[in-house]
Structures are given as C-alpha cells and as structure tokens.
C-alpha cells in the first residue's frame, strides 16, 4: 500500500474513475508519487471525460481488471458513484464481455501464428506452452507472453536454422538459377520451402515461365465493336487500305485468315457446315488438324475444341484427349445443361464486353477475344500455336476458377513437361493470379504439388483474395490453421481403405524421413497392441505391399525400388500430425473385422456341432424314454413320481434344448426383469431336485438389469444346484431349505462410488463351507465333496463378470449352510 496519505485518499476517491491514468496507477494498491498523481489529474482536466467514457477508454487499452474493479464498486457503493455522473453499468458489462472475447480471439490467433513459426523453425507443433489459460485476458499480458516466447525460443531457433541453410546455399554453384528464390524464402522465414528448393534436383529454367509468353494486345476501338463493322477489315481487299496502326490486328497470316473467313461464314450462314469449318479453323490456330462431328440443337451447335493442351501447362479437365466441348451460339442461347463441363461457349453475336449470363462451368469466348489472339506479337517475341494456346487459356481459365478446371478425383497435375514449381507458376498465371516468388515456393512446399490438395488449398486462398488478385504471405497465413489442416487431411484419408489407412499411419508415425520396406510395417504392429492371436490375420488383411502401391498412386508416399519413403513436403508434415490416431483407428476397425469373422466362424461351427449333437441326443433320449416306459408296469405306485421326474430330465437332453441354449448365449445384452428371471430358474431347479426354494424379493422398486438373460439364468441355476446338492449330503435333507433374496443397493460390493446395483442372495441349510473351502473358492480354486464343488461356481462367476457384476462368498447363512451373493448393475 502507498504510504502517502493523499494517495490513500485518492485510491478511495470515486472521482478517480474519470481519470483513466490515475485509476490505472492506483489500482490494486499500486505505489506512486504525488507528482505522478497530479499529472494524471491534470491530464484528465485537459481532456475531460465522463465516468462511462473513461471506463470505455480503459476497455480499449485492455485494462479488464480495472473495469472489473469499477463494476464491483458500482455494486457495493452505487449511490456514491452515481453522484459523480450517470453510469450505464449494464452497457459497460456487455462491452467488457465483448472485449474479453475479442482479446481472447486475438491472443489465440497470435498464438496460432507463433505456432506456425515454431514449426517452420523446426521446433514442432507441440513446443509452445498452453499459456493462454494463464492469461487474465488483459491484452498487454497476452502480448507480453507471446513476445517472451518468440524472443526466448523461436527467434534463436530461426537464427540457427537460417545460418545452417545459408551455409548449404553457399556450397551450391554460383550459377544456380533458383539461388534468389532460396534467399527470398530464408528472408521470409519460410525455411522448409528453402530446404525443399535446396534439395530439389529440378530448377526453374530461365525465361521458361509465363513471363516468356507475351499477352495479346488490347482491342483497338478503331476496328469497331460490332462484327459487321469488324470483319470487313480482315478481307484481302481491305487489308491494303487498312491504317498501318491496325495492321497488327488485320495482317493475321494464313491460319489467321482461315479463322477470320470461317468466322465470317459462320456469322453470315449459321449452319452445321459453317460451324464445323469454324471449329476446324480454331484447331489449325492451335496446331491441330482434327475434324469433329457437329450437332445442331437448341438453337446452337455442339462440337469439340481441340488443341488446348501444352506440355508446359498443368493438366486440367480442359485438356481432355477428345478436347473441350465447344458450344457455338449467340449470347441469348446458353449451352444445354446436359453438355459435359467445363465447356467453351463461343458467342457469335454481341458487342465486345465482359461475359454476362455465364452458367457455372462455362467459359465464354467472344469474337473480339478470338481476333485479339490472331494479332501479331511485338517484334522479338515468340508467336505461333503455342503462344495462342497459352493466351486462349488465359482468357478461359479465370472464368472457370480452380474448381472449374480441376477434377475432384484427379485434381491438377503439375510437372508434366516442366518442374512442378514452374507448373505452379503456369497455373497461377492461367488463373489470373499474381504471386510473390516466396509465396509460390511456400505454396509448392505446403501442398507438395499434390493434384488433390493443391486445388483445394488454392480454392480456399483465392476465395479470400480481393482485387487485384495477388497472393501474399499474409493471405497464405490466413489458411495456415488447424481447421484447414484437418479439412485437407480428411480429404486425403477419407477415401482410403482400412488397410491403407493403417499402413499410411504406421509409415508416418514410425518412419518419417527414413526409408523403409514393407516387412518393417508388418513388424510395426507390435507397437500398436495388436493381440497375438490376431496378429497373423491382421497382417494378411493389411496386405502391406498392395497398400503401399495404392498409397504411392495416391501421391501419399514415394517409392524407390522395394523401399518407400514419406513425403518431405508440408503434405508429409500434415499426414504425420495425425498418424498415430489414423493407424490406431484403422487397426481397431481391422481387429473388429477379424473378431467378427472369428465370431461368425465359431457360430457357424457351433451350429454344425449342435445339429450333429442334437440329432444324436434325440436318438438317445428316444431310447431312454422307451426303456422307462417298459419299466413303468413293473414299478410300485410310490415310484411313479420318480419315474416322471426321470422322464422330464431325459427330455431336457433333446437337441432342441441345446440349440435353444446356444441361441440364448448368442443373444445380445438387453434390459430384463431380474425377479422374473430368477423365479423361472428356481421353478426348474425345485422341480428337478425336489427341494423347497423360497424367493423373497424385498426391493420396493422393479429390479431390472442390462445383461444377457441366458448368462444370468445359468449363473443362478449353478448356485441353486450347488445348494441342492449340498442339501443331499445331510441325513434329513427332506427338511432342507434354500432361500433366495433379491434386493437393491446404492453401493457396489467394494463400497465404492454410489451406483445402483441388484443383489441375489442364495442361502441353504446344508453343511456349509469351511474357512479353507471359502478361501479356495474366493481365489478361484475348485474342489469336490460328495458331488458338490466349485466348478459350477467358477462358471457362474465368469458369466456374471461378463454382465459387469461379481459373486461374493460370505461367511455363512443363518440357515446354517453356505451364503453367496450375486451383484449385478441395476438399470
């Protein structure tokens, strides 16, 4: 606390809230001087604020604790504060909540960007502490923590990595053409992209990129805007009279003259013959001599547009072997919906203007656009079909966008005739997007030029770009986040089969950056807790060799003879982030299949065995019943009851009883009435053994358990039969009793956390168990004594355990015999 009496008074003064600097200096018992306090008060007098305005300024500065303190004083000393000036406390609370959320979002965004820097510096995604929980949501506090982490860990790591990469760059030949690209990546902190360039065997060729292909000239208005004005300039008679400034457009050579004449014929006489001649002339312009059929329909003509492919350009769906679909019609006749997209719509009428009324997947080519392609290029620049192909695609592709020229299954293939990085430069050029060189190199690293991931990421990037469409590192940073990575990873892994997912996960979890063989992955399953009894079958289902081949075809692994390697690009890092979860989920699903197959096989074998055993036992039971019938006449009347029980027991060995028992075992667990289940069992045992069994349900509510009913019945039946056999060992067994009590309990057998349970107590008046016998049964050992023993108890214990319950062996029963208690979870 301050020792100045006046400062102590100011610290309690309600009016301090009109002076933000003073409130901040004195908050929380802060120390200061009278001169500093005076300076804050004078500053407040020079810039007078109401209390509400002062609090809003503290909010803008991120002093959330001070605002909390102010609101607490409002609640405690409202009248005193209200005397200074009216305070809108509710609005301040709302503003405080909004400011906290905004500060949190900003801190999380800054942390994510810092995490990306940590990854690029080689520190890994898990290197930053989760310190946002420490942040009291005061902006300066979050910024200070971020600055500390950046200066303490990331900047030194970046400096060290930059030095190592610069040393490697210095070892390369001075004439290395991508030296400047590596230096740009190092300056921007894009170290993985720089490393990819250093290790690449391909380098961009000088003058081999889009800059080497000149663009067509802008349209000269002197030629006119309507076709009836424009086309006469291209006749041989008019060529000599044309202004020399316009001859760049009108002196188009032999193939250009053919296209101009074909266009004139098409406009004059629109029919299949002239449309076919025009399409063939377009092919000649692009170096093709192919005639395709022409179909007249719906007011236009449908044919093919060939020659759009080029070895330098990325493979897109405009480059189909049969060419793109060409629709020839006026501007009021759009292409029918059933034509294959993407297609080119050549408009035979209409003035020169931006394409309007263009359906999705359709690129519009106007007559004036086509005539611009025929114009002579500037002296000293290349001309011919290759230049026209590039410029034609420069007109068409921006209208379609990256989604319109990318097959979702095959994507965009780069690097067919040029290095992938140069293919990416061509792709961006065709999309009418400019990009800084370092962004292009970074984008190449992040996607690995993967044909599916590249268009996905590009589509996301381009959807955010303002005009002019320029890719910067800032734009790229906007999509470097967890959501984007998760989406891209799902695109790659969702189509994979289970064995491919397991193999891919093991490759990236255990062999990243290290070549491996197929046998290595088969041995890797030991790291993922595959049970020994299923290991061989799981290896067979994995089919590692086939899975590796498929993954390589998907561009997710690289192959070199009989060895394989993970991808060195950002795509490899993306797959490695989730590798353990991918292999775990895939192996679990495969194991479930193995277990299901094993269970189905066992069920099939059980059905066969039950059929054989049932048929055999039916014959035996029939023979026994015949023998008993023959005895019936020779037995005294008092033995008839015994004979009836023998008949009942013998009937229970029929095949149908075995099949019903197996079916009961195979049924799933389901809710059931425990009292009813136990009464069914006691009735059967009582009839079979001729003993008295009393069932006392003492719970006030319905006792329901979720279990396999057959398990519960057999477990309780075994305990009752043991009790009945124990009664048979005493002399006066006719007076013996068995009591079954059913109750509910709020705690389990171990007295743990409160939970609903059901108990089934089985007591008898037999000889009981000695302490040694109880000890033996508690640890699972069995014994035999006059026909009774622990084997039935062992089976009952296993069945009850399957129902998530247990069996307790208690000290003894008030009836004089044994006392066992079954615990089952209550629904």
Short mmCIF file of N, CA, C and O in Angstrom, two decimals, residues 572-623:
data_model
loop_
_atom_site.label_atom_id
_atom_site.label_comp_id
_atom_site.label_asym_id
_atom_site.label_seq_id
_atom_site.Cartn_x
_atom_site.Cartn_y
_atom_site.Cartn_z
N UNK A 572 3.66 -34.02 -46.12
CA UNK A 572 4.14 -35.08 -45.23
C UNK A 572 3.96 -34.70 -43.77
O UNK A 572 3.56 -35.52 -42.94
N UNK A 573 4.24 -33.43 -43.45
CA UNK A 573 4.02 -32.97 -42.07
C UNK A 573 2.55 -33.05 -41.70
O UNK A 573 2.19 -33.41 -40.58
N UNK A 574 1.68 -32.70 -42.65
CA UNK A 574 0.24 -32.76 -42.41
C UNK A 574 -0.20 -34.17 -42.06
O UNK A 574 -0.96 -34.39 -41.12
N UNK A 575 0.30 -35.16 -42.79
CA UNK A 575 -0.08 -36.56 -42.53
C UNK A 575 0.54 -37.06 -41.23
O UNK A 575 -0.05 -37.87 -40.52
N UNK A 576 1.73 -36.58 -40.90
CA UNK A 576 2.40 -37.04 -39.68
C UNK A 576 1.69 -36.54 -38.42
O UNK A 576 1.73 -37.20 -37.38
N UNK A 577 1.00 -35.38 -38.50
CA UNK A 577 0.35 -34.81 -37.33
C UNK A 577 -0.70 -35.76 -36.75
O UNK A 577 -0.92 -35.79 -35.55
N UNK A 578 -1.36 -36.52 -37.61
CA UNK A 578 -2.48 -37.36 -37.16
C UNK A 578 -2.18 -38.84 -37.37
O UNK A 578 -3.09 -39.66 -37.35
N UNK A 579 -0.89 -39.17 -37.56
CA UNK A 579 -0.55 -40.53 -37.98
C UNK A 579 -0.92 -41.57 -36.94
O UNK A 579 -1.50 -42.61 -37.27
N UNK A 580 -0.61 -41.33 -35.68
CA UNK A 580 -0.88 -42.34 -34.65
C UNK A 580 -2.38 -42.58 -34.49
O UNK A 580 -2.82 -43.72 -34.33
N UNK A 581 -3.16 -41.52 -34.55
CA UNK A 581 -4.61 -41.69 -34.43
C UNK A 581 -5.15 -42.45 -35.65
O UNK A 581 -6.04 -43.29 -35.52
N UNK A 582 -4.58 -42.16 -36.84
CA UNK A 582 -5.03 -42.83 -38.06
C UNK A 582 -4.74 -44.32 -37.99
O UNK A 582 -5.61 -45.15 -38.27
N UNK A 583 -3.52 -44.68 -37.61
CA UNK A 583 -3.19 -46.11 -37.55
C UNK A 583 -3.97 -46.79 -36.44
O UNK A 583 -4.42 -47.93 -36.59
N UNK A 584 -4.18 -46.08 -35.32
CA UNK A 584 -4.94 -46.68 -34.22
C UNK A 584 -6.37 -46.98 -34.61
O UNK A 584 -6.88 -48.09 -34.40
N UNK A 585 -7.05 -45.99 -35.22
CA UNK A 585 -8.45 -46.20 -35.60
C UNK A 585 -8.57 -47.25 -36.70
O UNK A 585 -9.49 -48.07 -36.69
N UNK A 586 -7.62 -47.25 -37.65
CA UNK A 586 -7.68 -48.23 -38.74
C UNK A 586 -7.45 -49.64 -38.22
O UNK A 586 -8.15 -50.59 -38.60
N UNK A 587 -6.45 -49.80 -37.33
CA UNK A 587 -6.18 -51.14 -36.80
C UNK A 587 -7.32 -51.63 -35.92
O UNK A 587 -7.66 -52.82 -35.94
N UNK A 588 -7.93 -50.71 -35.15
CA UNK A 588 -9.07 -51.13 -34.33
C UNK A 588 -10.20 -51.65 -35.21
O UNK A 588 -10.83 -52.67 -34.90
N UNK A 589 -10.46 -50.93 -36.30
CA UNK A 589 -11.53 -51.37 -37.20
C UNK A 589 -11.17 -52.71 -37.86
O UNK A 589 -12.04 -53.58 -38.02
N UNK A 590 -9.89 -52.89 -38.22
CA UNK A 590 -9.47 -54.16 -38.80
C UNK A 590 -9.61 -55.29 -37.78
O UNK A 590 -10.04 -56.40 -38.12
N UNK A 591 -9.22 -55.01 -36.53
CA UNK A 591 -9.35 -56.03 -35.49
C UNK A 591 -10.81 -56.40 -35.27
O UNK A 591 -11.13 -57.58 -35.04
N UNK A 592 -11.69 -55.41 -35.33
CA UNK A 592 -13.11 -55.72 -35.19
C UNK A 592 -13.57 -56.65 -36.31
O UNK A 592 -14.36 -57.56 -36.09
N UNK A 593 -13.04 -56.42 -37.50
CA UNK A 593 -13.39 -57.30 -38.61
C UNK A 593 -12.87 -58.72 -38.37
O UNK A 593 -13.55 -59.71 -38.64
N UNK A 594 -11.63 -58.80 -37.86
CA UNK A 594 -11.07 -60.12 -37.56
C UNK A 594 -11.91 -60.82 -36.51
O UNK A 594 -12.24 -62.00 -36.63
N UNK A 595 -12.25 -60.06 -35.45
CA UNK A 595 -13.05 -60.65 -34.38
C UNK A 595 -14.43 -61.06 -34.88
O UNK A 595 -14.96 -62.10 -34.50
N UNK A 596 -15.02 -60.21 -35.72
CA UNK A 596 -16.34 -60.56 -36.26
C UNK A 596 -16.26 -61.80 -37.14
O UNK A 596 -17.12 -62.68 -37.07
N UNK A 597 -15.20 -61.85 -37.97
CA UNK A 597 -15.04 -63.04 -38.83
C UNK A 597 -14.83 -64.28 -37.97
O UNK A 597 -15.39 -65.36 -38.24
N UNK A 598 -14.03 -64.11 -36.89
CA UNK A 598 -13.78 -65.24 -36.00
C UNK A 598 -15.08 -65.66 -35.30
O UNK A 598 -15.37 -66.86 -35.17
N UNK A 599 -15.87 -64.66 -34.88
CA UNK A 599 -17.13 -64.98 -34.22
C UNK A 599 -18.10 -65.67 -35.18
O UNK A 599 -18.77 -66.64 -34.82
N UNK A 600 -18.17 -65.18 -36.43
CA UNK A 600 -19.06 -65.81 -37.40
C UNK A 600 -18.63 -67.24 -37.67
O UNK A 600 -19.47 -68.14 -37.82
N UNK A 601 -17.29 -67.44 -37.75
CA UNK A 601 -16.81 -68.80 -37.99
C UNK A 601 -17.18 -69.71 -36.83
O UNK A 601 -17.61 -70.86 -37.02
N UNK A 602 -17.02 -69.19 -35.59
CA UNK A 602 -17.36 -70.00 -34.43
C UNK A 602 -18.86 -70.29 -34.37
O UNK A 602 -19.29 -71.38 -34.01
N UNK A 603 -19.67 -69.29 -34.75
CA UNK A 603 -21.12 -69.51 -34.75
C UNK A 603 -21.50 -70.58 -35.77
O UNK A 603 -22.32 -71.47 -35.51
N UNK A 604 -20.85 -70.51 -36.96
CA UNK A 604 -21.16 -71.50 -38.00
C UNK A 604 -20.78 -72.90 -37.54
O UNK A 604 -21.52 -73.87 -37.71
N UNK A 605 -19.58 -73.01 -36.93
CA UNK A 605 -19.13 -74.32 -36.43
C UNK A 605 -20.05 -74.81 -35.30
O UNK A 605 -20.36 -76.00 -35.20
N UNK A 606 -20.47 -73.85 -34.44
CA UNK A 606 -21.37 -74.23 -33.34
C UNK A 606 -22.70 -74.74 -33.87
O UNK A 606 -23.23 -75.74 -33.38
N UNK A 607 -23.22 -74.06 -34.90
CA UNK A 607 -24.48 -74.53 -35.49
C UNK A 607 -24.34 -75.94 -36.05
O UNK A 607 -25.22 -76.79 -35.86
N UNK A 608 -23.21 -76.19 -36.73
CA UNK A 608 -22.99 -77.53 -37.26
C UNK A 608 -22.90 -78.55 -36.14
O UNK A 608 -23.49 -79.65 -36.20
N UNK A 609 -22.14 -78.21 -35.09
CA UNK A 609 -21.97 -79.14 -33.97
C UNK A 609 -23.31 -79.40 -33.28
O UNK A 609 -23.62 -80.55 -32.92
N UNK A 610 -24.11 -78.33 -33.09
CA UNK A 610 -25.40 -78.51 -32.42
C UNK A 610 -26.34 -79.39 -33.24
O UNK A 610 -27.12 -80.17 -32.70
N UNK A 611 -26.26 -79.26 -34.55
CA UNK A 611 -27.11 -80.10 -35.41
C UNK A 611 -26.75 -81.58 -35.24
O UNK A 611 -27.62 -82.45 -35.08
N UNK A 612 -25.42 -81.85 -35.26
CA UNK A 612 -24.96 -83.24 -35.11
C UNK A 612 -25.30 -83.78 -33.73
O UNK A 612 -25.86 -84.87 -33.57
N UNK A 613 -24.94 -82.99 -32.68
CA UNK A 613 -25.19 -83.44 -31.30
C UNK A 613 -26.68 -83.58 -31.04
O UNK A 613 -27.14 -84.54 -30.40
N UNK A 614 -27.47 -82.64 -31.53
CA UNK A 614 -28.91 -82.69 -31.32
C UNK A 614 -29.53 -83.92 -31.94
O UNK A 614 -30.37 -84.60 -31.32
N UNK A 615 -29.12 -84.27 -33.17
CA UNK A 615 -29.66 -85.46 -33.82
C UNK A 615 -29.28 -86.72 -33.03
O UNK A 615 -30.12 -87.61 -32.79
N UNK A 616 -28.03 -86.78 -32.58
CA UNK A 616 -27.58 -87.95 -31.82
C UNK A 616 -28.31 -88.06 -30.49
O UNK A 616 -28.74 -89.14 -30.08
N UNK A 617 -28.46 -86.89 -29.79
CA UNK A 617 -29.12 -86.95 -28.49
C UNK A 617 -30.61 -87.24 -28.61
O UNK A 617 -31.21 -87.86 -27.71
N UNK A 618 -31.24 -86.78 -29.69
CA UNK A 618 -32.65 -87.12 -29.88
C UNK A 618 -32.83 -88.63 -29.95
O UNK A 618 -33.79 -89.19 -29.39
N UNK A 619 -31.92 -89.30 -30.64
CA UNK A 619 -31.99 -90.77 -30.72
C UNK A 619 -31.80 -91.40 -29.35
O UNK A 619 -32.50 -92.36 -28.97
N UNK A 620 -30.85 -90.87 -28.58
CA UNK A 620 -30.58 -91.43 -27.25
C UNK A 620 -31.76 -91.19 -26.31
O UNK A 620 -32.14 -92.08 -25.53
N UNK A 621 -32.32 -89.99 -26.34
CA UNK A 621 -33.46 -89.68 -25.47
C UNK A 621 -34.64 -90.58 -25.81
O UNK A 621 -35.35 -91.10 -24.92
N UNK A 622 -34.87 -90.80 -27.10
CA UNK A 622 -35.97 -91.68 -27.51
C UNK A 622 -35.76 -93.08 -26.96
O UNK A 622 -36.72 -93.75 -26.50
N UNK A 623 -34.51 -93.56 -26.98
CA UNK A 623 -34.21 -94.90 -26.46
C UNK A 623 -34.44 -94.97 -24.95
O UNK A 623 -35.02 -95.93 -24.43
#
